[in-house]
PDB file of C-alpha atoms in Angstrom:
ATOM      1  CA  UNK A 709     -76.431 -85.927 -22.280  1.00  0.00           C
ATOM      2  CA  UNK A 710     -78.592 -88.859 -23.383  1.00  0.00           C
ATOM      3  CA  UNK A 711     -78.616 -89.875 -26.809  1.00  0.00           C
ATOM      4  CA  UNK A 712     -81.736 -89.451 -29.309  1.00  0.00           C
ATOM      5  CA  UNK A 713     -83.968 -92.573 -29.166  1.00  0.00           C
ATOM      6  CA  UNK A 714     -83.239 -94.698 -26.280  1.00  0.00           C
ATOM      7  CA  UNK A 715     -83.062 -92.558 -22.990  1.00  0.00           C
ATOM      8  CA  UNK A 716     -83.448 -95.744 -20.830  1.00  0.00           C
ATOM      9  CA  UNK A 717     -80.342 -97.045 -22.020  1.00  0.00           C
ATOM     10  CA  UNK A 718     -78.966 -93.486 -22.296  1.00  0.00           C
ATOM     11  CA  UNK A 719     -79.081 -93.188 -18.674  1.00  0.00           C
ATOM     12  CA  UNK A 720     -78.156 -96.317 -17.268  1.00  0.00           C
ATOM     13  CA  UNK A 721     -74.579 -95.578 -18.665  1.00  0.00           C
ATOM     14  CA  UNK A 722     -74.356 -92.609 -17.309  1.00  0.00           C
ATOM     15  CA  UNK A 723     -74.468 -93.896 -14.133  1.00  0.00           C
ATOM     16  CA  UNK A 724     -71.726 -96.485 -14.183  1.00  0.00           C
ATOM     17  CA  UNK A 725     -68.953 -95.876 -12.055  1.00  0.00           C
ATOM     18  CA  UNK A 726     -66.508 -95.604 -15.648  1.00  0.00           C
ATOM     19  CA  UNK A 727     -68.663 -93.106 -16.627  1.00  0.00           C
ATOM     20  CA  UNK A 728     -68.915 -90.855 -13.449  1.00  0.00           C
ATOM     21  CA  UNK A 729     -65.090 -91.140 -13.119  1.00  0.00           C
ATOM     22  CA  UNK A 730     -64.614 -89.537 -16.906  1.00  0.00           C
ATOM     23  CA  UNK A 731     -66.803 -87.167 -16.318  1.00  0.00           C
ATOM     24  CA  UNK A 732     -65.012 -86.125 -13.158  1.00  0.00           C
ATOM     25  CA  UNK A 733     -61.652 -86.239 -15.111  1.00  0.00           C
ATOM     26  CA  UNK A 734     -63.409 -83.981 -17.573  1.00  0.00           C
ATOM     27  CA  UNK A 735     -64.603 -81.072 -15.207  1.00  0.00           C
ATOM     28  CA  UNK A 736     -61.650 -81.244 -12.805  1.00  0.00           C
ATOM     29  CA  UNK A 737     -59.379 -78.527 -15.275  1.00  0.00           C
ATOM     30  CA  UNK A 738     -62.358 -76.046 -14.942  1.00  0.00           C
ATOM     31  CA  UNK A 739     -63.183 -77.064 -11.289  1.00  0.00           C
ATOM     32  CA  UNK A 740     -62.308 -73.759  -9.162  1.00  0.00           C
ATOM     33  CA  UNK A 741     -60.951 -74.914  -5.714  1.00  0.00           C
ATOM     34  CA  UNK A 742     -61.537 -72.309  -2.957  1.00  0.00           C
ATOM     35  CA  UNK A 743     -58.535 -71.305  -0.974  1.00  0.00           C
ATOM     36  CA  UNK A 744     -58.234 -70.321   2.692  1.00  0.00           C
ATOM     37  CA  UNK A 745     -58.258 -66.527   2.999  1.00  0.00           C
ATOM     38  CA  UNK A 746     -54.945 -64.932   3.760  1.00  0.00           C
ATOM     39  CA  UNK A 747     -56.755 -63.774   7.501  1.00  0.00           C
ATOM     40  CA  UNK A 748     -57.293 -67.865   7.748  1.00  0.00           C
ATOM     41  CA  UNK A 749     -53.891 -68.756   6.827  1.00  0.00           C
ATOM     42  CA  UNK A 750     -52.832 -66.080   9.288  1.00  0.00           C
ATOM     43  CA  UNK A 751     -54.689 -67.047  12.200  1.00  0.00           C
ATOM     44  CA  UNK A 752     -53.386 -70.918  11.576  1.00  0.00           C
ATOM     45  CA  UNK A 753     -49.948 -70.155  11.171  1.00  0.00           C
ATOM     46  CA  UNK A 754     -49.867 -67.706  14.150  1.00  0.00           C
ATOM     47  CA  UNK A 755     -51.737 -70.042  16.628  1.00  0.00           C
ATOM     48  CA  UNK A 756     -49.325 -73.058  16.083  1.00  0.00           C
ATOM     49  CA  UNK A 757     -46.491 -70.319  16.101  1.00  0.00           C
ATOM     50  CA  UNK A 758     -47.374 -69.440  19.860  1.00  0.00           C
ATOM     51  CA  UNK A 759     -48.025 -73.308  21.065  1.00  0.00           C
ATOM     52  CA  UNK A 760     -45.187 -74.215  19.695  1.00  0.00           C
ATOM     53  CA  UNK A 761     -42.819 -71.172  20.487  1.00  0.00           C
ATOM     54  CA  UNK A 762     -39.862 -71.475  23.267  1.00  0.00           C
ATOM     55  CA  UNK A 763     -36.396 -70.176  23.284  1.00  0.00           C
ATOM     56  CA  UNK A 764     -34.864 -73.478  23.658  1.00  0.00           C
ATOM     57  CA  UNK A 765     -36.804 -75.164  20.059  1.00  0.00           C
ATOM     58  CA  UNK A 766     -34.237 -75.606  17.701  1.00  0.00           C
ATOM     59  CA  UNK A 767     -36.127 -73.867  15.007  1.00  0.00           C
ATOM     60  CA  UNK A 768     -35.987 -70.269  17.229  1.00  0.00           C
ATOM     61  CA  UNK A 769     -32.305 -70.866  17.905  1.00  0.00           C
ATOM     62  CA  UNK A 770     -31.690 -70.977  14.219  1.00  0.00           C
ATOM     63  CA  UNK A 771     -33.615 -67.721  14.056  1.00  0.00           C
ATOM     64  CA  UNK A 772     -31.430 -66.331  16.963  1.00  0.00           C
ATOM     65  CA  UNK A 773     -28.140 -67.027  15.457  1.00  0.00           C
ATOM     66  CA  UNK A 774     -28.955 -65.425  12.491  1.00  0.00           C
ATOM     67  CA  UNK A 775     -29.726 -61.702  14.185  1.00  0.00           C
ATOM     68  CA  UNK A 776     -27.218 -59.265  13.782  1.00  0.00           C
ATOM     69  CA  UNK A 777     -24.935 -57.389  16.147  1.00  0.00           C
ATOM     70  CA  UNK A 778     -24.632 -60.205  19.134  1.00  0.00           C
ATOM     71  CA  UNK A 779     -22.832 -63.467  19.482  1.00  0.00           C
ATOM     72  CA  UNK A 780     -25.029 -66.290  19.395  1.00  0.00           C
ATOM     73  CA  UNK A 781     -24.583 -66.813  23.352  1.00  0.00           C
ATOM     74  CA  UNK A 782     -25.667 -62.968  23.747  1.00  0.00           C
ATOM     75  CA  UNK A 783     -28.733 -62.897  21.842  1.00  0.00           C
ATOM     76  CA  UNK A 784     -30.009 -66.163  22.904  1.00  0.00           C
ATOM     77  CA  UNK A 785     -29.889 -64.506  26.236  1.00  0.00           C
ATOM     78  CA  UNK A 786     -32.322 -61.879  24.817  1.00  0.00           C
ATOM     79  CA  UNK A 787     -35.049 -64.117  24.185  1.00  0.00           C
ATOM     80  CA  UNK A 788     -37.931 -63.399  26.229  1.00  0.00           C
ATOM     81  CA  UNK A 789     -41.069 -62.914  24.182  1.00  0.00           C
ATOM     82  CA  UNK A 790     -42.633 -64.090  21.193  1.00  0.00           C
ATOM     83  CA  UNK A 791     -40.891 -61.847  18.283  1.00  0.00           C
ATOM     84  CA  UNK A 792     -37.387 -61.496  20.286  1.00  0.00           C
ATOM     85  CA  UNK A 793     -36.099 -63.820  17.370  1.00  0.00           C
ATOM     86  CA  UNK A 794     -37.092 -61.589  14.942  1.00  0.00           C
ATOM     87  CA  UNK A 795     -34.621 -59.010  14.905  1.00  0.00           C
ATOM     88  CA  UNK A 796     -31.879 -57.262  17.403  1.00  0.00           C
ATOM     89  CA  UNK A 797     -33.578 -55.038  20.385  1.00  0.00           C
ATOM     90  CA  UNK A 798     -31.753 -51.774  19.342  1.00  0.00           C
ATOM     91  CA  UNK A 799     -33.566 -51.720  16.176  1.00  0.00           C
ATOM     92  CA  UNK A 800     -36.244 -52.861  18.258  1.00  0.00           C
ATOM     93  CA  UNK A 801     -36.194 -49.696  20.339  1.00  0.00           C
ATOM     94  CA  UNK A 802     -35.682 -47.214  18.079  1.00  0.00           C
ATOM     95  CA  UNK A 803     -38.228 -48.019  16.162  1.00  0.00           C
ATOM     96  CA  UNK A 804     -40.565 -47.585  19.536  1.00  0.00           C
ATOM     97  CA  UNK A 805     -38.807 -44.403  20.135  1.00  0.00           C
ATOM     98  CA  UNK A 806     -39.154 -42.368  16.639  1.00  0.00           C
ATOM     99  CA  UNK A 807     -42.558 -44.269  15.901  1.00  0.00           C
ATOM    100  CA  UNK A 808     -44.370 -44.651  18.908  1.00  0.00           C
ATOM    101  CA  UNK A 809     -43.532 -43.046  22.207  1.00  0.00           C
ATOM    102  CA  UNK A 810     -43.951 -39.234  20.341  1.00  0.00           C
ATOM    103  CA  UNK A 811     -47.598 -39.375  19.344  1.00  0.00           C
ATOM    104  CA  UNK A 812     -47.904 -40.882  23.316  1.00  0.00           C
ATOM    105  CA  UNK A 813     -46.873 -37.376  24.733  1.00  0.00           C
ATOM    106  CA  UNK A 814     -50.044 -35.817  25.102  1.00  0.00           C
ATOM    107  CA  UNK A 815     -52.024 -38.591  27.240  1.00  0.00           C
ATOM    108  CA  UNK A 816     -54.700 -37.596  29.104  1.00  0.00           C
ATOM    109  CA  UNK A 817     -56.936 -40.398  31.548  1.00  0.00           C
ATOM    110  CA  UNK A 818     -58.762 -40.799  28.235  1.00  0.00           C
ATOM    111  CA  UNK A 819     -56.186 -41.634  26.040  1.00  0.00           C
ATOM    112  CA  UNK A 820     -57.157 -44.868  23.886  1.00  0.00           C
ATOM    113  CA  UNK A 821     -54.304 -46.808  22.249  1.00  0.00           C
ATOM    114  CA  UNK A 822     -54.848 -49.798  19.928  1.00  0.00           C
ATOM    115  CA  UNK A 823     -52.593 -52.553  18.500  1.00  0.00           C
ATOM    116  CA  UNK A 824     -53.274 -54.597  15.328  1.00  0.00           C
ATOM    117  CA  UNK A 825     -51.064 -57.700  15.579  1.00  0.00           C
ATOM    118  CA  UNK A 826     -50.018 -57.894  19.109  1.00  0.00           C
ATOM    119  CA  UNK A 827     -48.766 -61.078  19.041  1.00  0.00           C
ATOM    120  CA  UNK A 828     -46.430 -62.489  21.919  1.00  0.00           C
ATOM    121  CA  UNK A 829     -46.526 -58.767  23.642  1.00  0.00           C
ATOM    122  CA  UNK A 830     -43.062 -57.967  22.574  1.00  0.00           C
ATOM    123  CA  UNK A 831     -43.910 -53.996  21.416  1.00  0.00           C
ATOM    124  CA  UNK A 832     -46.471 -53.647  24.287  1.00  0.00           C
ATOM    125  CA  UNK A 833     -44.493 -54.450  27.405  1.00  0.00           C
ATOM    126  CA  UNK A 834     -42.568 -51.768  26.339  1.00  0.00           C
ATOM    127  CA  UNK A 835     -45.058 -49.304  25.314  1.00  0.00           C
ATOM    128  CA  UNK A 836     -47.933 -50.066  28.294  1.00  0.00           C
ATOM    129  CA  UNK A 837     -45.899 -47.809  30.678  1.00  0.00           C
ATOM    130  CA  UNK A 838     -46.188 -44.744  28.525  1.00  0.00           C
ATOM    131  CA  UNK A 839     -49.967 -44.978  28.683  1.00  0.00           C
ATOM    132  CA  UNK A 840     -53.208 -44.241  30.660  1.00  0.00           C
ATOM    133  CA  UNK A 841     -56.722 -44.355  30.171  1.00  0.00           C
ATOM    134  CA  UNK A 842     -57.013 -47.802  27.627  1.00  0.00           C
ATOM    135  CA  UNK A 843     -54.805 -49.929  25.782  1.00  0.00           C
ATOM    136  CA  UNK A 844     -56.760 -52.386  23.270  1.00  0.00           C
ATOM    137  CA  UNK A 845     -54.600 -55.666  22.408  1.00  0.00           C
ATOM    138  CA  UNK A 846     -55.915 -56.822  19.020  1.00  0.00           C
ATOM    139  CA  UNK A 847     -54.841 -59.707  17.262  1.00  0.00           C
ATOM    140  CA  UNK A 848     -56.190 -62.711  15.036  1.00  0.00           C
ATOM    141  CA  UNK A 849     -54.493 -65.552  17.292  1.00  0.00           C
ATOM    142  CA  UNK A 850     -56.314 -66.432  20.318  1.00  0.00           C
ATOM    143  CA  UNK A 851     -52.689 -68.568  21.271  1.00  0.00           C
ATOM    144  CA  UNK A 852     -50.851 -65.340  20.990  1.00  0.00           C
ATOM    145  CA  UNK A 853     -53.541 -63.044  22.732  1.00  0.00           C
ATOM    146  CA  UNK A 854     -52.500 -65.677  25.252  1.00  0.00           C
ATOM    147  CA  UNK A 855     -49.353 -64.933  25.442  1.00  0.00           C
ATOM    148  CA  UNK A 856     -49.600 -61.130  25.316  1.00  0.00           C
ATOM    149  CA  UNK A 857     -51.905 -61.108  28.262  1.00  0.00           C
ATOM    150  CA  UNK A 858     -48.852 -63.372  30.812  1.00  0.00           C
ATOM    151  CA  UNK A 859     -46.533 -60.299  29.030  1.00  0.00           C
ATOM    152  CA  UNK A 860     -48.381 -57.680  29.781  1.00  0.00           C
ATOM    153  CA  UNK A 861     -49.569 -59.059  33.361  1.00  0.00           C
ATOM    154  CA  UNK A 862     -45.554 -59.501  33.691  1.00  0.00           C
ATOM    155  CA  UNK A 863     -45.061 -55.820  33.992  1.00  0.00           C
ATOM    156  CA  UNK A 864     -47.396 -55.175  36.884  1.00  0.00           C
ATOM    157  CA  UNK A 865     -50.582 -55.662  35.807  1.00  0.00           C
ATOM    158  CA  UNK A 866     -53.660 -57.512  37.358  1.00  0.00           C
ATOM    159  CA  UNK A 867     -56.443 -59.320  36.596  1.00  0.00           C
ATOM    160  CA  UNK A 868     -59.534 -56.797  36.688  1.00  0.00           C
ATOM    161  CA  UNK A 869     -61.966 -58.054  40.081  1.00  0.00           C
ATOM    162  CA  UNK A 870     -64.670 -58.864  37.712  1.00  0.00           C
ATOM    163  CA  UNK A 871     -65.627 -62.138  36.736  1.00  0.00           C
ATOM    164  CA  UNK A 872     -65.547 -63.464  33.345  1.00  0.00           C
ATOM    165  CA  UNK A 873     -63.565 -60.038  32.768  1.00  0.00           C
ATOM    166  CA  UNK A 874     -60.871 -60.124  29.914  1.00  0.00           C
ATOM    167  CA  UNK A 875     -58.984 -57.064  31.291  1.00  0.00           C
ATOM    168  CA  UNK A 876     -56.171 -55.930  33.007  1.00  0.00           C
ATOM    169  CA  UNK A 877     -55.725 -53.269  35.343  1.00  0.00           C
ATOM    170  CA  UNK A 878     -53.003 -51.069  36.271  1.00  0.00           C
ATOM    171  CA  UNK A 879     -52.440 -48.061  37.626  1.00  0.00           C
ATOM    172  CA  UNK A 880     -54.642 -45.339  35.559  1.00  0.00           C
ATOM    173  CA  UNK A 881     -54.532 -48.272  32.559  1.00  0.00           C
ATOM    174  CA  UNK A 882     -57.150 -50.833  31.732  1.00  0.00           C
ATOM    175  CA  UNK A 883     -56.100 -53.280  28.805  1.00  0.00           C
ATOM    176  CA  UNK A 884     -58.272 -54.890  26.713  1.00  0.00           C
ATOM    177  CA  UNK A 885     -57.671 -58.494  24.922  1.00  0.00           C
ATOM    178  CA  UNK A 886     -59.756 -58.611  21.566  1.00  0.00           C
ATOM    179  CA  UNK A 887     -59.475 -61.870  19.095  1.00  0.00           C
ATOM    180  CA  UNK A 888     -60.361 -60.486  15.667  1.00  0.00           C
ATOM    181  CA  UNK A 889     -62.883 -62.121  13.485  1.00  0.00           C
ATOM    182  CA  UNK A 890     -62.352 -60.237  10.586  1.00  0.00           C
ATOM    183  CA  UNK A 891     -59.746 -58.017   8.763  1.00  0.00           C
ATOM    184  CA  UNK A 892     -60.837 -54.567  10.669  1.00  0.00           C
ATOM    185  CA  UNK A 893     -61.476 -53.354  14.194  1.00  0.00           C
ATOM    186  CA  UNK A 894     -64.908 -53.971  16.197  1.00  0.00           C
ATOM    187  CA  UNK A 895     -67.666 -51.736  14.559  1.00  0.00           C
ATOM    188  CA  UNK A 896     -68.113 -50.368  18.205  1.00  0.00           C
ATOM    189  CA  UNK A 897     -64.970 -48.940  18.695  1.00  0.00           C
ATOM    190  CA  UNK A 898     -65.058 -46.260  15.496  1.00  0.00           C
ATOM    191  CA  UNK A 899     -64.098 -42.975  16.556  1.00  0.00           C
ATOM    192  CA  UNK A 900     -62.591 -44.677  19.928  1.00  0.00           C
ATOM    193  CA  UNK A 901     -58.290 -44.409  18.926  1.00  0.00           C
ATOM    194  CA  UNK A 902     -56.251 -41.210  19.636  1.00  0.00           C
ATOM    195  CA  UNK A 903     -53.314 -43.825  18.218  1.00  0.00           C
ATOM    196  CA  UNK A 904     -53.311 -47.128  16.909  1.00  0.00           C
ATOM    197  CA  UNK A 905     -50.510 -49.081  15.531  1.00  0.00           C
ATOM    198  CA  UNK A 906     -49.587 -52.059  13.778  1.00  0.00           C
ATOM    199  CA  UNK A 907     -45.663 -53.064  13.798  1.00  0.00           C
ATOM    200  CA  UNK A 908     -43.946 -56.109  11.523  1.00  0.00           C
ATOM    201  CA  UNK A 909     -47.379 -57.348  10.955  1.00  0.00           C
ATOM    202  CA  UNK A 910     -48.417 -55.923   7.438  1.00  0.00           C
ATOM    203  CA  UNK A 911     -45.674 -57.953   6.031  1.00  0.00           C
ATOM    204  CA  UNK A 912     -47.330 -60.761   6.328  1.00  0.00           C
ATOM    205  CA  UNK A 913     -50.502 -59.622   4.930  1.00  0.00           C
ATOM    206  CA  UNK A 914     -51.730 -59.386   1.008  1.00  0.00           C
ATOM    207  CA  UNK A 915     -52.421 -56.237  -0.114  1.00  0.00           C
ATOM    208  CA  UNK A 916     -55.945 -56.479   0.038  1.00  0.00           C
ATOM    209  CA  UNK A 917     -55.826 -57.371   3.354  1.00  0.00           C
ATOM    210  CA  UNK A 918     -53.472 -54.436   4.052  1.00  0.00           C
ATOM    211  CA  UNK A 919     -56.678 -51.917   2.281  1.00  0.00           C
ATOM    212  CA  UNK A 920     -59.252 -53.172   4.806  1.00  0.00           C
ATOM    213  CA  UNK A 921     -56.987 -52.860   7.922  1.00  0.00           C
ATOM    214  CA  UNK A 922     -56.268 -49.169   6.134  1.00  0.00           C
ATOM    215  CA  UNK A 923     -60.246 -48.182   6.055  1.00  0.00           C
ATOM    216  CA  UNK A 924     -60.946 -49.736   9.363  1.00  0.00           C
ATOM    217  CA  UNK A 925     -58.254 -47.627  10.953  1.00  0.00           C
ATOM    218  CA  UNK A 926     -59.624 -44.274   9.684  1.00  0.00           C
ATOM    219  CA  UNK A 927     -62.867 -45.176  10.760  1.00  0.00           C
ATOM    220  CA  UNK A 928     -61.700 -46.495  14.313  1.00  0.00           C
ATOM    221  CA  UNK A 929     -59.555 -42.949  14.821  1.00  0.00           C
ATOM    222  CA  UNK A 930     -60.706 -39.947  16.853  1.00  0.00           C
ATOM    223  CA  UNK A 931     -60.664 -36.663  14.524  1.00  0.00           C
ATOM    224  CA  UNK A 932     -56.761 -35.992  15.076  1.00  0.00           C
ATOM    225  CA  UNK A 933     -55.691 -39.347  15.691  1.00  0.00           C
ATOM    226  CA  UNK A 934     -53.013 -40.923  14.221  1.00  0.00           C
ATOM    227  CA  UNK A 935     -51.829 -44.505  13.279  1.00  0.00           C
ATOM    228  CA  UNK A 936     -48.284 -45.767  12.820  1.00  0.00           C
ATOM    229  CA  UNK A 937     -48.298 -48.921  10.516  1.00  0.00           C
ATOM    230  CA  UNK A 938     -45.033 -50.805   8.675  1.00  0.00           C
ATOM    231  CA  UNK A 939     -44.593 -52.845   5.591  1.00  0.00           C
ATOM    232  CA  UNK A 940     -42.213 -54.496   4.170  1.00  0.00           C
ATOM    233  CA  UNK A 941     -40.809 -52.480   1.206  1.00  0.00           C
ATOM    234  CA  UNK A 942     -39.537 -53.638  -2.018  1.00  0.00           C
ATOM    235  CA  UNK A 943     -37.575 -50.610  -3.035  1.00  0.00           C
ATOM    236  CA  UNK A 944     -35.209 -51.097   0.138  1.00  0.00           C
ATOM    237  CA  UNK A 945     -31.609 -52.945   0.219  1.00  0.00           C
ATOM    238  CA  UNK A 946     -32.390 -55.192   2.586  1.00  0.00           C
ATOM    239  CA  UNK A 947     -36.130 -55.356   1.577  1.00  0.00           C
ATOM    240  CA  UNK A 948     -34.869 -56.499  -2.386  1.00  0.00           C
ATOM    241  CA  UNK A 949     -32.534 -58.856  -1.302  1.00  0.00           C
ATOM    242  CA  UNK A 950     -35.009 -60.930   0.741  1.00  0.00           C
ATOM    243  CA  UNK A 951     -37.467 -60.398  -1.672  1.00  0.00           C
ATOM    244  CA  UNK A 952     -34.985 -62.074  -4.822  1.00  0.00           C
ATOM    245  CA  UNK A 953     -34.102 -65.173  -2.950  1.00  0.00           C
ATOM    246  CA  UNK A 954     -38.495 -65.846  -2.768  1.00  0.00           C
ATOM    247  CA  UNK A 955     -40.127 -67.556  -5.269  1.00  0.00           C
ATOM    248  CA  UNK A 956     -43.256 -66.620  -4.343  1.00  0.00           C
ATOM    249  CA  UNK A 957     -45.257 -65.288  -1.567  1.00  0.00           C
ATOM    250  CA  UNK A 958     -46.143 -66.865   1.582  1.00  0.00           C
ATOM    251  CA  UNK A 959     -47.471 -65.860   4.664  1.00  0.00           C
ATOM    252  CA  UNK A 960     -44.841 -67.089   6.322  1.00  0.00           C
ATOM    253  CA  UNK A 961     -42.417 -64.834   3.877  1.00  0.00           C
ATOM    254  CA  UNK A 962     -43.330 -61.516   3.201  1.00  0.00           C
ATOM    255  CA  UNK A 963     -45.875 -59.267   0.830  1.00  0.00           C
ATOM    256  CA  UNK A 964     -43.707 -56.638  -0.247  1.00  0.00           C
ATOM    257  CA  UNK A 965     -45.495 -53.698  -1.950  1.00  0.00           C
ATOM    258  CA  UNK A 966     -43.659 -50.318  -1.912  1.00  0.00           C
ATOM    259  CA  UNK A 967     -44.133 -46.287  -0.605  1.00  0.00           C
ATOM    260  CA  UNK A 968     -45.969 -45.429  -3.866  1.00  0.00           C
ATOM    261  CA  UNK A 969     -48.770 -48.460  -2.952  1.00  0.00           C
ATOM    262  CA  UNK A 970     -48.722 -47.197   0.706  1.00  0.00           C
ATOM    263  CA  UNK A 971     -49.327 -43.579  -0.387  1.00  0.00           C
ATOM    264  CA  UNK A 972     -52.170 -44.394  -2.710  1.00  0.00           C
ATOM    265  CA  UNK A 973     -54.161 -47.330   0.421  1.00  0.00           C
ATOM    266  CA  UNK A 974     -53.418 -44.117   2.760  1.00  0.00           C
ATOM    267  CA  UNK A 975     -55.340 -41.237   0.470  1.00  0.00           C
ATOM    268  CA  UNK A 976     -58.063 -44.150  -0.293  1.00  0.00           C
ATOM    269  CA  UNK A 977     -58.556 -44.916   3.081  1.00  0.00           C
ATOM    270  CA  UNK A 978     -59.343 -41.531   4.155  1.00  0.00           C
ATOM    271  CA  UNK A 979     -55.643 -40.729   5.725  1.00  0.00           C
ATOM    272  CA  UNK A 980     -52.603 -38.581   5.304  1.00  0.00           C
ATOM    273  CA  UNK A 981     -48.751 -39.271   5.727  1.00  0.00           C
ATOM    274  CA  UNK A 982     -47.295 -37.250   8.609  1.00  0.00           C
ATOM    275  CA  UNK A 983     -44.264 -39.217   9.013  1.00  0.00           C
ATOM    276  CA  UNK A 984     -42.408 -41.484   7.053  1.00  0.00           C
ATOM    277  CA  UNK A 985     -39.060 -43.516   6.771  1.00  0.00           C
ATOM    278  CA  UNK A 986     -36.420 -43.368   3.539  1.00  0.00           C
ATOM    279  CA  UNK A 987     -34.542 -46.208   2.189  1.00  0.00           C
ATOM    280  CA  UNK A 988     -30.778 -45.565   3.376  1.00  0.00           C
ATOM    281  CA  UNK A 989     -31.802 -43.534   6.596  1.00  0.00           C
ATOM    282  CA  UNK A 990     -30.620 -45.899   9.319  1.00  0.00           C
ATOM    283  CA  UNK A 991     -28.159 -48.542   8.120  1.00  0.00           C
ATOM    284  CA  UNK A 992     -27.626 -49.815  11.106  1.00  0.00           C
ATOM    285  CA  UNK A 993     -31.377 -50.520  11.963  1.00  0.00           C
ATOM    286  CA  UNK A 994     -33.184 -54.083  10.634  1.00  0.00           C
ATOM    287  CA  UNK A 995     -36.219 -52.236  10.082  1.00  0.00           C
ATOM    288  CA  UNK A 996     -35.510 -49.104   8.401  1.00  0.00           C
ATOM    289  CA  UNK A 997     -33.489 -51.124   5.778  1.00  0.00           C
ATOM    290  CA  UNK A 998     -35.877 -53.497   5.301  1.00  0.00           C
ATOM    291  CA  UNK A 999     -39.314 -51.924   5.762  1.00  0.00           C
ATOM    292  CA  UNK A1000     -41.427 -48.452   5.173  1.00  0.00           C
ATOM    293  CA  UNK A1001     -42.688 -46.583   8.170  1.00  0.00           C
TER     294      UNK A1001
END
């Protein structure tokens, strides 16, 4: 603003340095910073996770010590993969078992699986066995894709004869490696999935996040397909507890949300429940009394 009369003057003080700084210090309350996107945060924190990763870091041993049903010398000895540290292998496997391995029954040479959130390959070298046809490997962190791919290739698989190929080849089973952009699976692949899942990832996603990975799945599905997806639930024992001693979230922590938010992304994104876990059912498993399935 210049003042009536004498603009010349008027605007010669408005460009003094004292006068640019109070005018700064006058804006900055109603300034609006932008903040990096929870898929940004994600994808930074995940990266640096997988360079920095190895069983031997002190930071991972802490981790390790802390995991129930082993002495610290046992589960130490576990540690193979990226997300080994993250809870014991029984839970682990069960988990695989009740969730996974009984909507991979009916495979046929065109079976298409699909993981959100593959991460180090801990859940898919133990799933890639069960399948044939195609197994997609999805994930936000080109460092993790990284390490799922030396996983994976760990089991028996080989690189696919063609160059500049991303794939691997087994026997019946070609795997795809696809670094995500975006909240939601390639636009090319809808209608591709007879099963897609997503295991401990959710958790570390905001809600709104969670409702676009929700639509994109439905979309992605064959008619009959089904998805298995987990999140880290607020009206569980262990899922309370962890979520009192936070003061707020992080994407290092967890989102929690709760079955009745689950139930209502489901319906909206187009999907039913078939399947789900109970707070209580499963004491002895990390997951089921921390999570909903």
């Amino acid at each position: 603003m210049s003042e009536k009369g004498n603009p010349s003057q008027s605007s010669a003080s408005s460009s003094s340095p004292d006068s640019l700084l109070k005018l700064v210090q006058s804006l900055s309350a109603s300034i609006v910073y932008t903040e990096s996107s929870n898929f940004d945060t994600n994808r930074k924190l995940w990266d640096n996770y997988a360079i920095e990763w190895s069983p031997k870091v002190e930071w991972i041993q802490k981790m390790v010590n802390n995991l129930p049903g082993c002495s610290t010398i046992e589960n130490q000895e576990t540690i193979e993969l990226i997300g080994d540290e993250w809870s014991d292998k029984s839970s682990l496997n069960q988990v695989i078992e009740e969730y996974i391995f009984p909507f991979l029954k009916e495979l046929h040479p065109h079976f298409i699986v699909g993981e959100i959130g593959t991460g180090g390959g801990r859940v898919v070298s133990k799933v890639i066995s069960k399948v044939v046809g195609e197994f997609y490997c999805f994930d936000i962190s080109k460092e993790m894709l990284s390490r799922a791919r030396n996983a994976i290739k760990a089991v028996g698989l080989e690189e696919e004869p063609i160059e500049g190929s991303k794939s691997l080849l087994g026997k019946d089973l070609k795997v795809h490696f696809t670094l995500l952009e975006k909240s939601q699976l390639p636009l090319h692949l809808e209608g591709k999935f007879d099963f897609i899942y997503s295991f401990d990832v959710f958790p570390h996603l905001d809600i709104h996040t969670q409702y676009q990975y929700f639509g994109s799945i439905k979309k992605s599905l064959k008619v009959g397909g089904h998805a298995f997806i987990s999140v880290a639930d607020l009206t569980t024992p262990a899922g309370w507890s962890r979520f009192e001693k936070q003061s707020k979230y992080t994407v290092g922590g967890f989102y929690f949300i709760c079955p009745e938010i689950v139930r209502k992304m489901v319906f909206q994104g187009g999907l039913h429940i078939v399947k789900k876990s109970s707070p209580g059912v499963g004491e002895n498993n990390f997951y089921y009394n921390r999570d909903f399935l």
